mmCIF file of C-alpha atoms and ligand atoms in Angstrom:
data_model
loop_
_atom_site.group_PDB
_atom_site.id
_atom_site.type_symbol
_atom_site.label_atom_id
_atom_site.label_comp_id
_atom_site.label_asym_id
_atom_site.label_seq_id
_atom_site.Cartn_x
_atom_site.Cartn_y
_atom_site.Cartn_z
ATOM 1 C CA UNK A 1272 0.122 0.106 -0.110
ATOM 2 C CA UNK A 1273 1.245 3.623 -0.925
ATOM 3 C CA UNK A 1274 -0.658 6.374 1.164
ATOM 4 C CA UNK A 1275 0.054 9.793 2.070
ATOM 5 C CA UNK A 1276 -1.335 11.344 5.494
ATOM 6 C CA UNK A 1277 -1.950 14.894 4.627
ATOM 7 C CA UNK A 1278 -1.166 17.677 7.126
ATOM 8 C CA UNK A 1279 -1.301 15.804 10.397
ATOM 9 C CA UNK A 1280 0.868 17.002 13.405
ATOM 10 C CA UNK A 1281 3.842 14.549 12.999
ATOM 11 C CA UNK A 1282 5.291 13.944 16.357
ATOM 12 C CA UNK A 1283 8.942 15.302 16.483
ATOM 13 C CA UNK A 1284 8.200 17.247 13.126
ATOM 14 C CA UNK A 1285 5.313 19.470 13.244
ATOM 15 C CA UNK A 1286 2.398 19.990 10.823
ATOM 16 C CA UNK A 1287 3.504 17.722 7.838
ATOM 17 C CA UNK A 1288 2.664 15.054 5.266
ATOM 18 C CA UNK A 1289 3.505 11.625 5.921
ATOM 19 C CA UNK A 1290 4.158 9.052 3.057
ATOM 20 C CA UNK A 1291 4.094 5.146 3.661
ATOM 21 C CA UNK A 1292 5.210 2.834 0.870
ATOM 22 C CA UNK A 1293 5.356 -0.895 1.228
ATOM 23 C CA UNK A 1294 5.072 -0.978 4.952
ATOM 24 C CA UNK A 1295 7.851 1.591 5.485
ATOM 25 C CA UNK A 1296 7.825 5.342 6.276
ATOM 26 C CA UNK A 1297 8.948 6.768 2.932
ATOM 27 C CA UNK A 1298 9.096 10.395 3.649
ATOM 28 C CA UNK A 1299 7.974 13.280 6.015
ATOM 29 C CA UNK A 1300 7.699 16.805 4.698
ATOM 30 C CA UNK A 1301 5.493 19.434 2.864
ATOM 31 C CA UNK A 1302 3.283 18.921 -0.191
ATOM 32 C CA UNK A 1303 3.956 15.169 -0.740
ATOM 33 C CA UNK A 1304 1.935 12.897 -3.018
ATOM 34 C CA UNK A 1305 1.183 9.269 -3.036
ATOM 35 C CA UNK A 1306 -1.669 7.073 -4.766
ATOM 36 C CA UNK A 1307 -4.044 7.312 -1.705
ATOM 37 C CA UNK A 1308 -4.433 10.239 0.690
ATOM 38 C CA UNK A 1309 -5.864 10.196 4.078
ATOM 39 C CA UNK A 1310 -6.783 13.772 5.539
ATOM 40 C CA UNK A 1311 -4.704 13.888 9.074
ATOM 41 C CA UNK A 1312 -5.629 17.459 9.655
ATOM 42 C CA UNK A 1313 -6.295 17.890 13.259
ATOM 43 C CA UNK A 1314 -4.782 14.830 14.389
ATOM 44 C CA UNK A 1315 -1.576 13.815 15.814
ATOM 45 C CA UNK A 1316 0.444 11.251 14.115
ATOM 46 C CA UNK A 1317 2.418 9.436 16.735
ATOM 47 C CA UNK A 1318 4.377 6.265 16.761
ATOM 48 C CA UNK A 1319 2.453 3.182 17.933
ATOM 49 C CA UNK A 1320 2.883 2.243 21.557
ATOM 50 C CA UNK A 1321 5.290 -0.723 22.434
ATOM 51 C CA UNK A 1322 3.761 -3.037 25.296
ATOM 52 C CA UNK A 1323 6.982 -4.906 26.182
ATOM 53 C CA UNK A 1324 5.229 -7.353 28.704
ATOM 54 C CA UNK A 1325 2.054 -8.970 28.545
ATOM 55 C CA UNK A 1326 0.462 -12.335 29.413
ATOM 56 C CA UNK A 1327 -1.962 -12.600 26.530
ATOM 57 C CA UNK A 1328 -3.759 -15.655 27.216
ATOM 58 C CA UNK A 1329 -5.201 -14.047 30.349
ATOM 59 C CA UNK A 1330 -7.112 -11.402 28.417
ATOM 60 C CA UNK A 1331 -10.692 -13.362 29.383
ATOM 61 C CA UNK A 1332 -9.657 -12.414 33.058
ATOM 62 C CA UNK A 1333 -9.913 -8.821 33.012
ATOM 63 C CA UNK A 1334 -10.717 -7.334 36.594
ATOM 64 C CA UNK A 1335 -10.885 -10.654 38.199
ATOM 65 C CA UNK A 1336 -7.943 -9.823 40.423
ATOM 66 C CA UNK A 1337 -8.370 -6.317 41.615
ATOM 67 C CA UNK A 1338 -7.674 -7.327 45.345
ATOM 68 C CA UNK A 1339 -5.105 -9.755 44.304
ATOM 69 C CA UNK A 1340 -1.496 -9.711 45.707
ATOM 70 C CA UNK A 1341 1.265 -11.294 43.552
ATOM 71 C CA UNK A 1342 1.189 -14.399 45.810
ATOM 72 C CA UNK A 1343 -2.557 -14.769 45.333
ATOM 73 C CA UNK A 1344 -2.344 -14.273 41.547
ATOM 74 C CA UNK A 1345 0.594 -16.941 41.436
ATOM 75 C CA UNK A 1346 -1.531 -19.670 43.374
ATOM 76 C CA UNK A 1347 -4.923 -18.571 41.950
ATOM 77 C CA UNK A 1348 -4.444 -17.550 38.393
ATOM 78 C CA UNK A 1349 -1.295 -19.016 37.151
ATOM 79 C CA UNK A 1350 -1.681 -22.275 38.723
ATOM 80 C CA UNK A 1351 -5.057 -22.973 38.507
ATOM 81 C CA UNK A 1352 -6.500 -21.182 35.511
ATOM 82 C CA UNK A 1353 -3.536 -21.424 33.397
ATOM 83 C CA UNK A 1354 -3.779 -25.156 33.635
ATOM 84 C CA UNK A 1355 -7.635 -25.153 32.741
ATOM 85 C CA UNK A 1356 -7.164 -23.446 29.331
ATOM 86 C CA UNK A 1357 -7.892 -25.625 26.339
ATOM 87 C CA UNK A 1358 -6.100 -25.018 22.923
ATOM 88 C CA UNK A 1359 -9.155 -23.358 21.722
ATOM 89 C CA UNK A 1360 -9.275 -21.095 24.775
ATOM 90 C CA UNK A 1361 -5.805 -20.085 23.988
ATOM 91 C CA UNK A 1362 -6.765 -19.308 20.445
ATOM 92 C CA UNK A 1363 -9.752 -17.031 21.380
ATOM 93 C CA UNK A 1364 -7.963 -15.382 24.401
ATOM 94 C CA UNK A 1365 -4.873 -14.332 22.292
ATOM 95 C CA UNK A 1366 -7.392 -12.727 19.446
ATOM 96 C CA UNK A 1367 -9.056 -10.887 22.265
ATOM 97 C CA UNK A 1368 -5.687 -9.645 23.768
ATOM 98 C CA UNK A 1369 -4.377 -8.492 20.176
ATOM 99 C CA UNK A 1370 -7.683 -6.929 19.289
ATOM 100 C CA UNK A 1371 -7.823 -4.906 22.678
ATOM 101 C CA UNK A 1372 -4.041 -3.946 21.777
ATOM 102 C CA UNK A 1373 -4.789 -2.477 18.595
ATOM 103 C CA UNK A 1374 -7.789 -0.672 19.639
ATOM 104 C CA UNK A 1375 -5.726 1.043 22.082
ATOM 105 C CA UNK A 1376 -2.980 2.079 19.873
ATOM 106 C CA UNK A 1377 -0.503 -0.554 20.933
ATOM 107 C CA UNK A 1378 1.047 -1.836 17.793
ATOM 108 C CA UNK A 1379 3.569 -4.252 19.023
ATOM 109 C CA UNK A 1380 3.179 -6.571 22.150
ATOM 110 C CA UNK A 1381 5.842 -8.791 23.717
ATOM 111 C CA UNK A 1382 3.580 -11.670 24.728
ATOM 112 C CA UNK A 1383 5.368 -13.371 27.953
ATOM 113 C CA UNK A 1384 3.323 -16.658 26.899
ATOM 114 C CA UNK A 1385 2.442 -18.636 30.031
ATOM 115 C CA UNK A 1386 1.603 -21.185 27.531
ATOM 116 C CA UNK A 1387 4.261 -23.923 27.524
ATOM 117 C CA UNK A 1388 2.412 -26.952 26.066
ATOM 118 C CA UNK A 1389 3.836 -27.521 22.394
ATOM 119 C CA UNK A 1390 0.462 -27.708 20.666
ATOM 120 C CA UNK A 1391 -1.041 -24.676 22.537
ATOM 121 C CA UNK A 1392 2.133 -22.485 21.686
ATOM 122 C CA UNK A 1393 1.830 -23.238 18.084
ATOM 123 C CA UNK A 1394 -1.877 -22.094 18.169
ATOM 124 C CA UNK A 1395 -1.083 -19.184 20.100
ATOM 125 C CA UNK A 1396 1.561 -17.925 17.659
ATOM 126 C CA UNK A 1397 -0.568 -18.777 14.588
ATOM 127 C CA UNK A 1398 -3.294 -16.975 15.899
ATOM 128 C CA UNK A 1399 -1.498 -13.875 16.842
ATOM 129 C CA UNK A 1400 0.099 -14.141 13.448
ATOM 130 C CA UNK A 1401 -3.024 -13.779 11.785
ATOM 131 C CA UNK A 1402 -4.293 -10.786 13.833
ATOM 132 C CA UNK A 1403 -2.040 -8.090 12.279
ATOM 133 C CA UNK A 1404 -0.569 -7.117 15.769
ATOM 134 C CA UNK A 1405 3.228 -6.913 15.441
ATOM 135 C CA UNK A 1406 4.186 -9.689 18.289
ATOM 136 C CA UNK A 1407 7.538 -10.861 19.782
ATOM 137 C CA UNK A 1408 6.441 -14.285 20.996
ATOM 138 C CA UNK A 1409 8.245 -15.208 24.179
ATOM 139 C CA UNK A 1410 8.122 -18.994 24.392
ATOM 140 C CA UNK A 1411 8.118 -20.146 28.144
ATOM 141 C CA UNK A 1412 9.224 -23.693 27.135
ATOM 142 C CA UNK A 1413 12.889 -23.064 26.481
ATOM 143 C CA UNK A 1414 13.270 -26.673 26.115
ATOM 144 C CA UNK A 1415 11.081 -27.125 23.018
ATOM 145 C CA UNK A 1416 11.141 -23.728 21.281
ATOM 146 C CA UNK A 1417 8.798 -22.577 18.743
ATOM 147 C CA UNK A 1418 10.770 -22.067 15.687
ATOM 148 C CA UNK A 1419 9.417 -18.564 14.920
ATOM 149 C CA UNK A 1420 9.423 -17.364 18.651
ATOM 150 C CA UNK A 1421 10.810 -13.969 19.201
ATOM 151 C CA UNK A 1422 12.179 -14.478 22.759
ATOM 152 C CA UNK A 1423 13.046 -17.090 25.420
ATOM 153 C CA UNK A 1424 10.497 -16.309 28.116
ATOM 154 C CA UNK A 1425 12.170 -17.245 31.478
ATOM 155 C CA UNK A 1426 11.104 -17.162 34.902
ATOM 156 C CA UNK A 1427 14.484 -15.906 35.770
ATOM 157 C CA UNK A 1428 16.756 -15.946 38.787
ATOM 158 C CA UNK A 1429 14.022 -15.149 41.383
ATOM 159 C CA UNK A 1430 12.049 -18.243 40.763
ATOM 160 C CA UNK A 1431 14.642 -20.593 39.221
ATOM 161 C CA UNK A 1432 18.515 -21.631 39.942
ATOM 162 C CA UNK A 1433 21.293 -19.883 38.515
ATOM 163 C CA UNK A 1434 21.899 -23.161 36.413
ATOM 164 C CA UNK A 1435 18.396 -23.346 34.779
ATOM 165 C CA UNK A 1436 18.452 -19.636 34.168
ATOM 166 C CA UNK A 1437 21.912 -19.805 32.322
ATOM 167 C CA UNK A 1438 20.455 -22.773 30.454
ATOM 168 C CA UNK A 1439 17.613 -20.864 29.192
ATOM 169 C CA UNK A 1440 20.052 -17.663 28.218
ATOM 170 C CA UNK A 1441 22.053 -20.197 26.253
ATOM 171 C CA UNK A 1442 19.239 -21.626 24.438
ATOM 172 C CA UNK A 1443 18.145 -17.906 23.454
ATOM 173 C CA UNK A 1444 21.747 -16.895 22.556
ATOM 174 C CA UNK A 1445 22.090 -20.076 20.291
ATOM 175 C CA UNK A 1446 18.883 -18.895 18.568
ATOM 176 C CA UNK A 1447 19.998 -15.345 18.142
ATOM 177 C CA UNK A 1448 17.145 -14.517 20.650
ATOM 178 C CA UNK A 1449 16.516 -12.220 23.781
ATOM 179 C CA UNK A 1450 15.864 -13.664 26.998
ATOM 180 C CA UNK A 1451 12.781 -11.990 28.736
ATOM 181 C CA UNK A 1452 12.494 -12.538 32.501
ATOM 182 C CA UNK A 1453 10.872 -11.063 35.669
ATOM 183 C CA UNK A 1454 13.193 -9.950 38.206
ATOM 184 C CA UNK A 1455 12.850 -8.127 41.469
ATOM 185 C CA UNK A 1456 9.192 -8.208 41.834
ATOM 186 C CA UNK A 1457 9.568 -10.257 45.201
ATOM 187 C CA UNK A 1458 13.042 -9.651 46.142
ATOM 188 C CA UNK A 1459 16.451 -8.052 45.009
ATOM 189 C CA UNK A 1460 19.825 -9.828 44.264
ATOM 190 C CA UNK A 1461 18.723 -11.688 40.913
ATOM 191 C CA UNK A 1462 20.604 -9.213 38.794
ATOM 192 C CA UNK A 1463 23.634 -9.682 41.241
ATOM 193 C CA UNK A 1464 23.683 -13.365 40.673
ATOM 194 C CA UNK A 1465 23.518 -13.231 36.785
ATOM 195 C CA UNK A 1466 26.250 -10.511 36.970
ATOM 196 C CA UNK A 1467 28.454 -12.741 39.083
ATOM 197 C CA UNK A 1468 27.640 -15.558 36.860
ATOM 198 C CA UNK A 1469 28.938 -13.397 33.923
ATOM 199 C CA UNK A 1470 25.490 -13.670 32.070
ATOM 200 C CA UNK A 1471 24.336 -10.208 31.719
ATOM 201 C CA UNK A 1472 24.133 -8.794 28.030
ATOM 202 C CA UNK A 1473 22.295 -6.515 25.724
ATOM 203 C CA UNK A 1474 20.059 -9.305 25.008
ATOM 204 C CA UNK A 1475 18.626 -9.698 28.316
ATOM 205 C CA UNK A 1476 15.227 -8.129 29.028
ATOM 206 C CA UNK A 1477 14.155 -7.759 32.487
ATOM 207 C CA UNK A 1478 10.565 -6.779 33.940
ATOM 208 C CA UNK A 1479 9.754 -5.101 37.273
ATOM 209 C CA UNK A 1480 12.914 -4.601 39.149
ATOM 210 C CA UNK A 1481 10.956 -2.946 42.355
ATOM 211 C CA UNK A 1482 13.415 -4.721 44.721
ATOM 212 C CA UNK A 1483 16.656 -4.633 43.200
ATOM 213 C CA UNK A 1484 19.527 -3.237 44.960
ATOM 214 C CA UNK A 1485 20.911 0.002 43.896
ATOM 215 C CA UNK A 1486 24.249 -1.297 42.272
ATOM 216 C CA UNK A 1487 22.173 -3.950 40.561
ATOM 217 C CA UNK A 1488 20.835 -1.113 38.215
ATOM 218 C CA UNK A 1489 24.323 -0.118 37.520
ATOM 219 C CA UNK A 1490 24.879 -3.780 36.641
ATOM 220 C CA UNK A 1491 22.103 -3.608 34.089
ATOM 221 C CA UNK A 1492 22.977 -0.272 32.600
ATOM 222 C CA UNK A 1493 26.743 -1.467 32.238
ATOM 223 C CA UNK A 1494 25.721 -4.580 30.516
ATOM 224 C CA UNK A 1495 23.193 -2.851 28.161
ATOM 225 C CA UNK A 1496 20.354 -5.005 29.549
ATOM 226 C CA UNK A 1497 16.943 -3.568 29.585
ATOM 227 C CA UNK A 1498 14.244 -3.015 31.957
ATOM 228 C CA UNK A 1499 10.411 -2.952 31.691
ATOM 229 C CA UNK A 1500 8.224 -1.349 34.411
ATOM 230 C CA UNK A 1501 4.515 -2.452 34.627
ATOM 231 C CA UNK A 1502 3.225 0.407 36.867
ATOM 232 C CA UNK A 1503 -0.584 -0.673 37.289
ATOM 233 C CA UNK A 1504 0.107 -4.378 38.105
ATOM 234 C CA UNK A 1505 3.135 -3.524 40.372
ATOM 235 C CA UNK A 1506 1.311 -0.953 42.174
ATOM 236 C CA UNK A 1507 -1.909 -3.030 42.634
ATOM 237 C CA UNK A 1508 -0.094 -6.211 43.726
ATOM 238 C CA UNK A 1509 2.315 -4.728 46.078
ATOM 239 C CA UNK A 1510 5.537 -5.214 44.389
ATOM 240 C CA UNK A 1511 6.766 -2.024 45.910
ATOM 241 C CA UNK A 1512 7.879 1.265 44.564
ATOM 242 C CA UNK A 1513 8.457 1.264 40.816
ATOM 243 C CA UNK A 1514 12.084 1.162 39.297
ATOM 244 C CA UNK A 1515 11.458 3.607 36.618
ATOM 245 C CA UNK A 1516 13.431 6.501 38.292
ATOM 246 C CA UNK A 1517 16.325 4.208 39.647
ATOM 247 C CA UNK A 1518 16.924 2.796 36.347
ATOM 248 C CA UNK A 1519 16.512 5.855 34.490
ATOM 249 C CA UNK A 1520 19.136 7.879 37.207
ATOM 250 C CA UNK A 1521 21.482 4.764 36.520
ATOM 251 C CA UNK A 1522 21.622 5.693 32.933
ATOM 252 C CA UNK A 1523 19.034 3.175 31.585
ATOM 253 C CA UNK A 1524 15.953 3.809 29.207
ATOM 254 C CA UNK A 1525 12.869 2.240 30.770
ATOM 255 C CA UNK A 1526 10.226 0.529 28.855
ATOM 256 C CA UNK A 1527 6.568 0.253 30.032
ATOM 257 C CA UNK A 1528 4.092 -2.841 29.879
ATOM 258 C CA UNK A 1529 0.642 -3.885 30.707
ATOM 259 C CA UNK A 1530 1.506 -7.366 32.458
ATOM 260 C CA UNK A 1531 -1.847 -8.864 33.498
ATOM 261 C CA UNK A 1532 -5.461 -7.611 32.680
ATOM 262 C CA UNK A 1533 -6.669 -9.039 36.098
ATOM 263 C CA UNK A 1534 -6.223 -5.751 37.726
ATOM 264 C CA UNK A 1535 -5.550 -3.589 34.795
ATOM 265 C CA UNK A 1536 -7.070 -2.267 31.220
ATOM 266 C CA UNK A 1537 -4.920 -3.133 28.249
ATOM 267 C CA UNK A 1538 -3.734 -0.015 27.058
ATOM 268 C CA UNK A 1539 -0.537 2.269 27.779
ATOM 269 C CA UNK A 1540 -2.318 5.190 28.658
ATOM 270 C CA UNK A 1541 -2.873 3.988 32.174
ATOM 271 C CA UNK A 1542 0.542 2.831 32.427
ATOM 272 C CA UNK A 1543 2.210 6.136 31.465
ATOM 273 C CA UNK A 1544 -0.021 8.087 33.587
ATOM 274 C CA UNK A 1545 0.175 5.832 36.729
ATOM 275 C CA UNK A 1546 4.251 5.537 36.063
ATOM 276 C CA UNK A 1547 4.294 9.518 36.088
ATOM 277 C CA UNK A 1548 2.043 10.054 39.251
ATOM 278 C CA UNK A 1549 4.174 7.443 41.303
ATOM 279 C CA UNK A 1550 7.495 8.790 40.293
ATOM 280 C CA UNK A 1551 6.601 12.506 40.954
ATOM 281 C CA UNK A 1552 6.268 11.679 44.594
ATOM 282 C CA UNK A 1553 10.105 11.494 44.520
ATOM 283 C CA UNK A 1554 10.573 14.570 42.394
ATOM 284 C CA UNK A 1555 10.181 16.465 38.959
ATOM 285 C CA UNK A 1556 9.960 14.219 36.139
ATOM 286 C CA UNK A 1557 8.788 15.363 32.604
ATOM 287 C CA UNK A 1558 5.744 13.888 31.555
ATOM 288 C CA UNK A 1559 6.922 13.381 27.646
ATOM 289 C CA UNK A 1560 9.498 10.811 29.103
ATOM 290 C CA UNK A 1561 6.510 8.610 29.445
ATOM 291 C CA UNK A 1562 5.817 8.705 25.844
ATOM 292 C CA UNK A 1563 9.420 7.862 24.957
ATOM 293 C CA UNK A 1564 9.147 4.923 27.657
ATOM 294 C CA UNK A 1565 5.886 3.685 25.823
ATOM 295 C CA UNK A 1566 7.335 3.967 22.437
ATOM 296 C CA UNK A 1567 11.016 4.013 21.461
ATOM 297 C CA UNK A 1568 12.510 2.704 24.566
ATOM 298 C CA UNK A 1569 9.966 -0.156 24.278
ATOM 299 C CA UNK A 1570 11.358 -0.879 20.844
ATOM 300 C CA UNK A 1571 14.806 -0.770 22.289
ATOM 301 C CA UNK A 1572 14.051 -2.781 25.087
ATOM 302 C CA UNK A 1573 12.917 -5.869 23.034
ATOM 303 C CA UNK A 1574 15.733 -5.583 20.184
ATOM 304 C CA UNK A 1575 13.464 -3.744 17.573
ATOM 305 C CA UNK A 1576 15.038 -0.306 17.895
ATOM 306 C CA UNK A 1577 16.179 -0.088 14.408
ATOM 307 C CA UNK A 1578 12.709 -1.103 13.171
ATOM 308 C CA UNK A 1579 10.023 0.673 14.875
ATOM 309 C CA UNK A 1580 9.302 2.936 17.931
ATOM 310 C CA UNK A 1581 9.601 6.306 16.237
ATOM 311 C CA UNK A 1582 8.667 8.306 13.182
ATOM 312 C CA UNK A 1583 11.855 7.994 11.201
ATOM 313 C CA UNK A 1584 12.200 7.434 7.328
ATOM 314 C CA UNK A 1585 13.148 3.778 6.709
ATOM 315 C CA UNK A 1586 11.320 2.598 9.910
ATOM 316 C CA UNK A 1587 8.693 0.209 9.437
ATOM 317 C CA UNK A 1588 5.075 2.106 9.545
ATOM 318 C CA UNK A 1589 3.661 1.307 12.790
ATOM 319 C CA UNK A 1590 1.909 4.555 13.510
ATOM 320 C CA UNK A 1591 -1.346 5.965 15.241
ATOM 321 C CA UNK A 1592 -3.471 9.013 14.878
ATOM 322 C CA UNK A 1593 -4.921 10.736 17.920
ATOM 323 C CA UNK A 1594 -7.824 13.034 18.345
ATOM 324 C CA UNK A 1595 -8.559 15.649 20.762
ATOM 325 C CA UNK A 1596 -4.863 17.371 20.944
ATOM 326 C CA UNK A 1597 -5.345 20.080 18.170
ATOM 327 C CA UNK A 1598 -5.371 22.973 20.622
ATOM 328 C CA UNK A 1599 -1.958 22.109 21.795
ATOM 329 C CA UNK A 1600 -0.221 22.168 17.952
ATOM 330 C CA UNK A 1601 1.133 25.610 18.496
ATOM 331 C CA UNK A 1602 2.462 24.852 22.034
ATOM 332 C CA UNK A 1603 5.829 23.600 22.832
ATOM 333 C CA UNK A 1604 6.371 19.904 21.794
ATOM 334 C CA UNK A 1605 6.928 19.001 25.481
ATOM 335 C CA UNK A 1606 3.208 20.118 26.208
ATOM 336 C CA UNK A 1607 1.807 18.131 23.473
ATOM 337 C CA UNK A 1608 3.867 15.064 24.264
ATOM 338 C CA UNK A 1609 3.165 15.260 27.955
ATOM 339 C CA UNK A 1610 -0.660 15.553 27.344
ATOM 340 C CA UNK A 1611 -0.343 12.105 25.173
ATOM 341 C CA UNK A 1612 1.044 10.526 28.260
ATOM 342 C CA UNK A 1613 -1.492 12.024 30.584
ATOM 343 C CA UNK A 1614 -4.555 13.471 29.038
ATOM 344 C CA UNK A 1615 -5.881 11.129 26.365
ATOM 345 C CA UNK A 1616 -7.228 7.610 26.308
ATOM 346 C CA UNK A 1617 -8.439 4.725 24.014
ATOM 347 C CA UNK A 1618 -11.316 6.786 22.865
ATOM 348 C CA UNK A 1619 -8.996 9.249 21.078
ATOM 349 C CA UNK A 1620 -7.107 6.413 19.061
ATOM 350 C CA UNK A 1621 -8.503 7.301 15.823
ATOM 351 C CA UNK A 1622 -6.311 5.178 13.300
ATOM 352 C CA UNK A 1623 -3.882 2.683 13.793
ATOM 353 C CA UNK A 1624 -1.463 1.168 11.175
ATOM 354 C CA UNK A 1625 0.853 -1.854 11.606
ATOM 355 C CA UNK A 1626 3.662 -2.558 8.960
ATOM 356 C CA UNK A 1627 1.872 0.103 6.885
ATOM 357 C CA UNK A 1628 -1.514 -1.865 7.011
ATOM 358 C CA UNK A 1629 -4.673 -0.114 8.517
ATOM 359 C CA UNK A 1630 -6.133 -1.928 11.326
ATOM 360 C CA UNK A 1631 -8.119 0.720 12.889
ATOM 361 C CA UNK A 1632 -9.748 3.613 11.308
ATOM 362 C CA UNK A 1633 -12.069 6.322 12.229
ATOM 363 C CA UNK A 1634 -12.292 4.751 15.626
ATOM 364 C CA UNK A 1635 -13.232 1.077 14.505
ATOM 365 C CA UNK A 1636 -10.996 -1.909 14.168
ATOM 366 C CA UNK A 1637 -11.024 -2.964 10.436
ATOM 367 C CA UNK A 1638 -10.847 -6.682 10.698
ATOM 368 C CA UNK A 1639 -11.808 -7.521 14.409
ATOM 369 C CA UNK A 1640 -15.077 -7.142 16.384
ATOM 370 C CA UNK A 1641 -14.385 -6.613 19.938
ATOM 371 C CA UNK A 1642 -17.916 -7.145 21.106
ATOM 372 C CA UNK A 1643 -17.889 -10.585 19.426
ATOM 373 C CA UNK A 1644 -14.631 -11.638 20.845
ATOM 374 C CA UNK A 1645 -15.752 -10.600 24.429
ATOM 375 C CA UNK A 1646 -18.844 -12.676 24.092
ATOM 376 C CA UNK A 1647 -16.570 -15.701 23.036
ATOM 377 C CA UNK A 1648 -14.439 -15.253 26.061
ATOM 378 C CA UNK A 1649 -17.508 -15.183 28.880
ATOM 379 C CA UNK A 1650 -17.650 -19.120 28.960
ATOM 380 C CA UNK A 1651 -13.876 -19.289 29.275
ATOM 381 C CA UNK A 1652 -13.934 -17.023 31.954
ATOM 382 C CA UNK A 1653 -16.650 -18.751 33.872
ATOM 383 C CA UNK A 1654 -15.029 -22.188 33.553
ATOM 384 C CA UNK A 1655 -11.687 -20.834 34.655
ATOM 385 C CA UNK A 1656 -12.737 -18.729 37.570
ATOM 386 C CA UNK A 1657 -14.877 -21.820 38.663
ATOM 387 C CA UNK A 1658 -11.572 -23.757 38.635
ATOM 388 C CA UNK A 1659 -9.941 -21.049 40.810
ATOM 389 C CA UNK A 1660 -12.429 -21.211 43.268
ATOM 390 C CA UNK A 1661 -12.313 -25.032 43.976
HETATM 391 ZN ZN1 ZN B 2597 4.371 -10.489 34.081
#
């Protein structure tokens, strides 16, 4: 598809035209033409959001655990509910999660898949691939990796022995993949163990980090390892203070993720706002930094920094258009970007393109019916919640 978005406010540039050709941002400038033109006047054109940590199969259980601690979640959701999903449930669940993500302007998700059964992993991967969402599939069975997985999803050193963690990292390195793991949600010291074992590196992506010790952030930054903070889930479940500021002050570029939907809507607007309000308890922090965290930092965190995450000629066209911000187009860009991080929501996501393909336009998903998908998961939710209460 070749298309030009006419006279929108292009984030980082100002009022301009933006041309997409063959799924790539081909040009940004004035008076550009293409076969097809879309009027973008009055809309903000921004990079799509990158959710670097979600467990997509849990989408049917949205809101089930608003009072759950991490311990409750692990025993009630992960152990019971995870085990009760059929292969068909997995397919429906990830389709819902993908549709919700795209509806909210999320163009890439790292799915830290809780599915380790080989058949179910294949189905999850196939289903996600058909949705149009850009997915990095983190496979949580490192001993039988899906050939097209994008990451090894390892429980990491807080939950596994250092030898098992090392084995997962070695599997990923042999395949040229990143390893994504939870660390510091319950205790510190996990990064130190990996550091002492000589295992840290730029291919390691960590999630949470709340209870890491100060020098562990420096170890991460020195090794080029990346960190995703999942503000709502961490604050709701009592992981402790967010690690965003500590990692940033050590020189890191924190990313943001949704994590689980049991206590959380599946969008990055609430993650940006909750992160900002929490971290401002400790001092000033520019709101626009949250937008960077939710876009370009996210892309870098999962190894896609050269491909997506910003509006640059040559990058893949993962783009959103937002309404409701036109009154700020003449203001300092920091004001406009701060408004995206704090003052708009899913209802303002007008258009979404992924890899140059239109997946949402004029406020509606092109190929997905959210209401129908939600109806399909009601039965899954009833059955799995019954299993949890036994
Ligand atoms: Zn998680």
